[in-house]
Coordinates of C-alpha atoms and ligand atoms in Angstrom, one line a residue:
M1 CA 36.3 -95.4 338.6
S2 CA 34.0 -96.4 335.9
R3 CA 35.3 -98.1 333.0
Q4 CA 33.7 -95.4 330.5
T5 CA 35.7 -92.4 332.5
H6 CA 38.8 -94.4 331.9
S7 CA 38.0 -95.0 328.2
F8 CA 37.1 -91.5 327.6
Y9 CA 40.1 -90.1 328.8
N10 CA 42.3 -92.7 326.8
K11 CA 40.6 -91.3 323.7
F12 CA 40.4 -87.7 324.5
S13 CA 44.5 -87.9 325.3
V14 CA 45.1 -86.5 321.9
F15 CA 43.0 -83.5 322.2
Y16 CA 43.8 -82.5 325.5
P17 CA 46.5 -79.8 325.0
L18 CA 43.7 -77.8 323.4
V19 CA 41.9 -77.5 326.8
D20 CA 45.4 -77.1 328.5
F21 CA 46.1 -74.1 326.4
F22 CA 42.7 -72.4 327.9
L23 CA 43.8 -73.5 331.6
R24 CA 47.1 -72.1 331.4
P25 CA 46.8 -69.1 333.4
Q26 CA 45.2 -70.7 336.4
K27 CA 47.7 -73.0 336.2
T28 CA 50.6 -70.7 336.4
R29 CA 49.0 -69.2 339.9
L30 CA 48.5 -72.6 341.1
F31 CA 52.3 -73.8 340.5
D32 CA 53.4 -70.0 341.9
E33 CA 51.9 -71.3 345.3
V34 CA 52.9 -74.9 345.1
N35 CA 56.7 -73.9 344.5
Q36 CA 56.9 -71.1 347.0
L37 CA 56.7 -74.1 349.6
P38 CA 59.6 -76.1 350.8
A39 CA 60.7 -79.3 348.8
G40 CA 58.4 -82.3 349.6
N41 CA 56.6 -85.2 348.7
L42 CA 53.9 -84.4 346.1
L43 CA 51.1 -86.4 344.7
D44 CA 49.5 -85.1 341.8
I45 CA 45.9 -87.2 341.1
G46 CA 44.6 -87.2 337.6
V47 CA 48.1 -86.1 336.3
G48 CA 46.9 -86.6 332.7
N49 CA 49.2 -86.1 329.8
G50 CA 51.9 -84.6 331.9
A51 CA 51.5 -80.9 330.7
N52 CA 51.8 -79.9 334.3
L53 CA 55.1 -81.7 335.2
P54 CA 57.6 -79.1 333.9
L55 CA 56.0 -76.7 336.4
Y56 CA 56.9 -78.3 339.3
K57 CA 60.3 -76.8 340.5
K58 CA 61.4 -78.4 343.6
H59 CA 59.3 -81.1 344.8
R60 CA 59.6 -84.9 344.5
V61 CA 56.8 -85.7 342.4
T62 CA 54.2 -88.7 341.8
G63 CA 51.8 -88.5 339.4
I64 CA 48.8 -91.1 339.0
D65 CA 46.0 -91.2 336.5
T66 CA 43.5 -94.1 335.6
S67 CA 44.2 -93.4 331.7
F68 CA 47.0 -95.5 330.4
E69 CA 47.1 -93.3 327.1
M70 CA 47.3 -89.8 329.2
L71 CA 50.3 -91.5 331.3
S72 CA 51.9 -92.8 328.5
I73 CA 52.3 -89.1 326.6
A74 CA 53.2 -87.8 330.1
S75 CA 56.0 -90.4 330.3
K76 CA 57.1 -89.6 326.9
R77 CA 57.3 -85.8 326.8
Y78 CA 59.0 -85.6 330.3
H79 CA 62.1 -87.2 331.7
K80 CA 62.8 -85.7 334.6
Q81 CA 62.7 -87.8 338.1
V82 CA 58.7 -88.1 338.4
R83 CA 57.3 -91.4 339.4
L84 CA 54.2 -91.8 337.2
L85 CA 51.8 -94.8 338.0
L86 CA 48.5 -95.9 336.9
M87 CA 46.3 -95.8 339.9
N88 CA 42.8 -94.8 340.9
G89 CA 42.8 -91.6 343.1
E90 CA 39.5 -92.8 344.9
D91 CA 41.6 -96.1 346.0
L92 CA 45.2 -94.9 346.5
L93 CA 47.8 -97.7 347.3
F94 CA 49.9 -95.7 349.3
G95 CA 50.3 -95.7 353.4
D96 CA 48.8 -93.2 355.5
G97 CA 50.8 -89.8 355.8
Q98 CA 53.1 -90.2 353.1
F99 CA 52.6 -87.0 351.0
D100 CA 53.6 -83.2 352.1
Y101 CA 51.3 -81.9 349.2
V102 CA 48.3 -83.6 347.1
V103 CA 47.2 -81.4 343.7
L104 CA 43.9 -81.8 342.4
S105 CA 44.0 -79.9 339.2
H106 CA 40.7 -80.1 337.2
V107 CA 40.2 -83.8 338.6
I108 CA 37.8 -83.5 341.5
A109 CA 34.8 -83.1 339.2
V110 CA 35.8 -85.8 336.8
V111 CA 36.2 -88.9 339.1
D112 CA 33.1 -90.7 339.9
N113 CA 33.3 -90.2 343.8
P114 CA 34.6 -86.8 345.0
E115 CA 34.0 -87.6 348.4
Q116 CA 35.9 -91.2 348.4
L117 CA 39.0 -89.2 346.5
V118 CA 39.0 -86.5 349.3
E119 CA 38.8 -89.2 352.0
E120 CA 42.0 -90.8 350.3
V121 CA 43.7 -87.4 350.1
F122 CA 43.0 -86.9 353.7
R123 CA 44.4 -90.2 354.4
V124 CA 47.7 -89.8 352.6
L125 CA 48.6 -86.4 353.4
K126 CA 51.0 -86.1 356.5
P127 CA 49.5 -83.8 359.3
N128 CA 49.8 -80.2 358.3
G129 CA 50.0 -81.3 354.9
R130 CA 48.5 -78.9 351.9
L131 CA 45.9 -79.8 349.3
F132 CA 45.5 -77.7 346.6
I133 CA 42.4 -77.9 344.3
L134 CA 42.1 -76.2 340.9
N135 CA 38.6 -76.4 339.4
H136 CA 35.3 -74.8 338.3
F137 CA 33.1 -74.4 341.2
T138 CA 29.2 -73.6 340.6
P139 CA 28.8 -70.2 341.3
N140 CA 25.9 -68.3 342.9
N141 CA 25.6 -66.0 339.8
W142 CA 24.1 -66.3 336.4
L143 CA 26.7 -68.8 335.4
K144 CA 25.2 -71.3 337.6
Q145 CA 22.3 -71.6 334.9
V146 CA 24.9 -72.8 332.4
D147 CA 26.0 -75.2 334.8
F148 CA 22.4 -76.8 335.1
A149 CA 21.9 -76.8 331.5
F150 CA 25.1 -78.3 330.5
R151 CA 24.5 -81.1 333.1
I152 CA 23.2 -84.0 330.7
F153 CA 26.1 -83.1 328.2
A154 CA 28.8 -82.9 330.7
R155 CA 27.9 -86.3 332.1
M156 CA 28.5 -87.8 328.4
V157 CA 32.1 -86.2 328.4
H158 CA 32.6 -87.2 332.1
F159 CA 32.5 -84.5 334.1
K160 CA 30.2 -82.6 336.7
S161 CA 29.3 -79.3 335.5
V162 CA 27.2 -78.7 338.7
F163 CA 29.9 -79.0 341.2
Y164 CA 29.6 -77.6 344.8
I165 CA 32.6 -78.1 347.0
H166 CA 30.7 -77.4 350.5
E167 CA 28.5 -80.6 349.6
L168 CA 31.7 -82.8 350.4
T169 CA 31.6 -83.7 354.3
T170 CA 35.1 -84.6 354.3
I171 CA 36.7 -81.2 353.1
R172 CA 35.3 -79.7 356.4
R173 CA 38.1 -82.0 357.9
F174 CA 40.5 -79.5 356.4
K175 CA 41.3 -76.0 357.3
L176 CA 40.7 -73.6 354.2
L177 CA 44.1 -71.4 353.8
K178 CA 43.3 -69.6 350.6
E179 CA 40.7 -69.0 347.9
V180 CA 41.9 -67.7 344.8
R181 CA 39.2 -66.7 342.4
F182 CA 39.5 -66.3 338.7
G183 CA 37.8 -63.8 336.3
S184 CA 35.1 -61.6 337.2
A185 CA 32.5 -64.5 337.4
S186 CA 34.9 -66.4 339.8
Y187 CA 33.6 -69.7 337.8
F188 CA 37.4 -71.3 338.4
K189 CA 38.9 -71.3 341.8
L190 CA 41.9 -72.0 343.3
L191 CA 41.2 -73.5 346.8
I192 CA 44.2 -74.5 349.4
Y193 CA 43.6 -76.4 352.4
Q194 CA 45.8 -77.8 355.2
K195 CA 45.4 -81.1 357.2
P196 CA 45.1 -80.2 360.7
Ligands
SAM1 C1 40.7 -83.0 332.9 S1 42.2 -83.8 333.0 C2 42.9 -83.1 334.0 C3 44.7 -83.3 333.8 C4 45.8 -82.3 334.5 N1 45.4 -82.8 335.9 C5 45.6 -81.2 334.5 O1 45.1 -80.1 335.1 O2 45.3 -80.8 333.0 C6 41.4 -85.3 334.2 C7 42.3 -86.4 334.5 O3 41.8 -87.1 335.5 C8 42.0 -88.6 335.1 N2 41.2 -89.2 336.2 C9 39.8 -89.6 336.1 N3 39.3 -90.2 337.1 C10 40.7 -90.7 337.9 C11 40.7 -91.2 339.0 N4 39.6 -91.8 339.8 N5 41.9 -91.3 339.6 C12 42.8 -90.8 338.9 N6 42.7 -90.0 337.9 C13 41.5 -89.9 337.2 C14 41.5 -88.5 333.6 O4 42.1 -89.7 333.2 C15 42.1 -87.5 333.3 O5 43.6 -87.4 332.9

């Protein structure tokens, strides 16, 4: 993780609720899916300001983030039993096969090295464990041009506007169970994978 990403999210933490308001309908769908599954150990990487935490209904949740400010907001607003840790998703300090579920909600295109992140997720998931990825994915329609046009600006605000999941070799080690598309342009998607 670069120092710039870390410091950007420390400063951005105050404004993040505005972004979160816009993302809420997709998150509702994500948590409907997550909460249908049997109770288990769940890791939320890039947990941010903890806005998602009340949406978990039954799992034992560990939330990690590289931004101290984001985590400190999360810990003040949420008092239920959730473990919050300052940790880099690209270099997880957990042993192999510890989690039943991993959630990457609007984080895969933010980290410096998504390939390394997915490697780490594969390692810490149990066999048959599930990975939930909610994100924008560059579509094969007119929105592709918008992603390319915003490439440089996006880099300044620390995310990759052009993002293709199939370019990650590690994702091919997972089985894709479900793909939920949001809106007619399918710019945002929820992808649910299983580790074999
Ligand atoms: C766009 S926010 C998403 C927050 C939350 N998951 C959500 O859905 O609203 C991205 C978060 O990922 C965190 N982040 C960035 N790089 C990270 C990394 N390498 N490991 C863990 N968290 C990271 C940022 O600090 C920020 O809180």
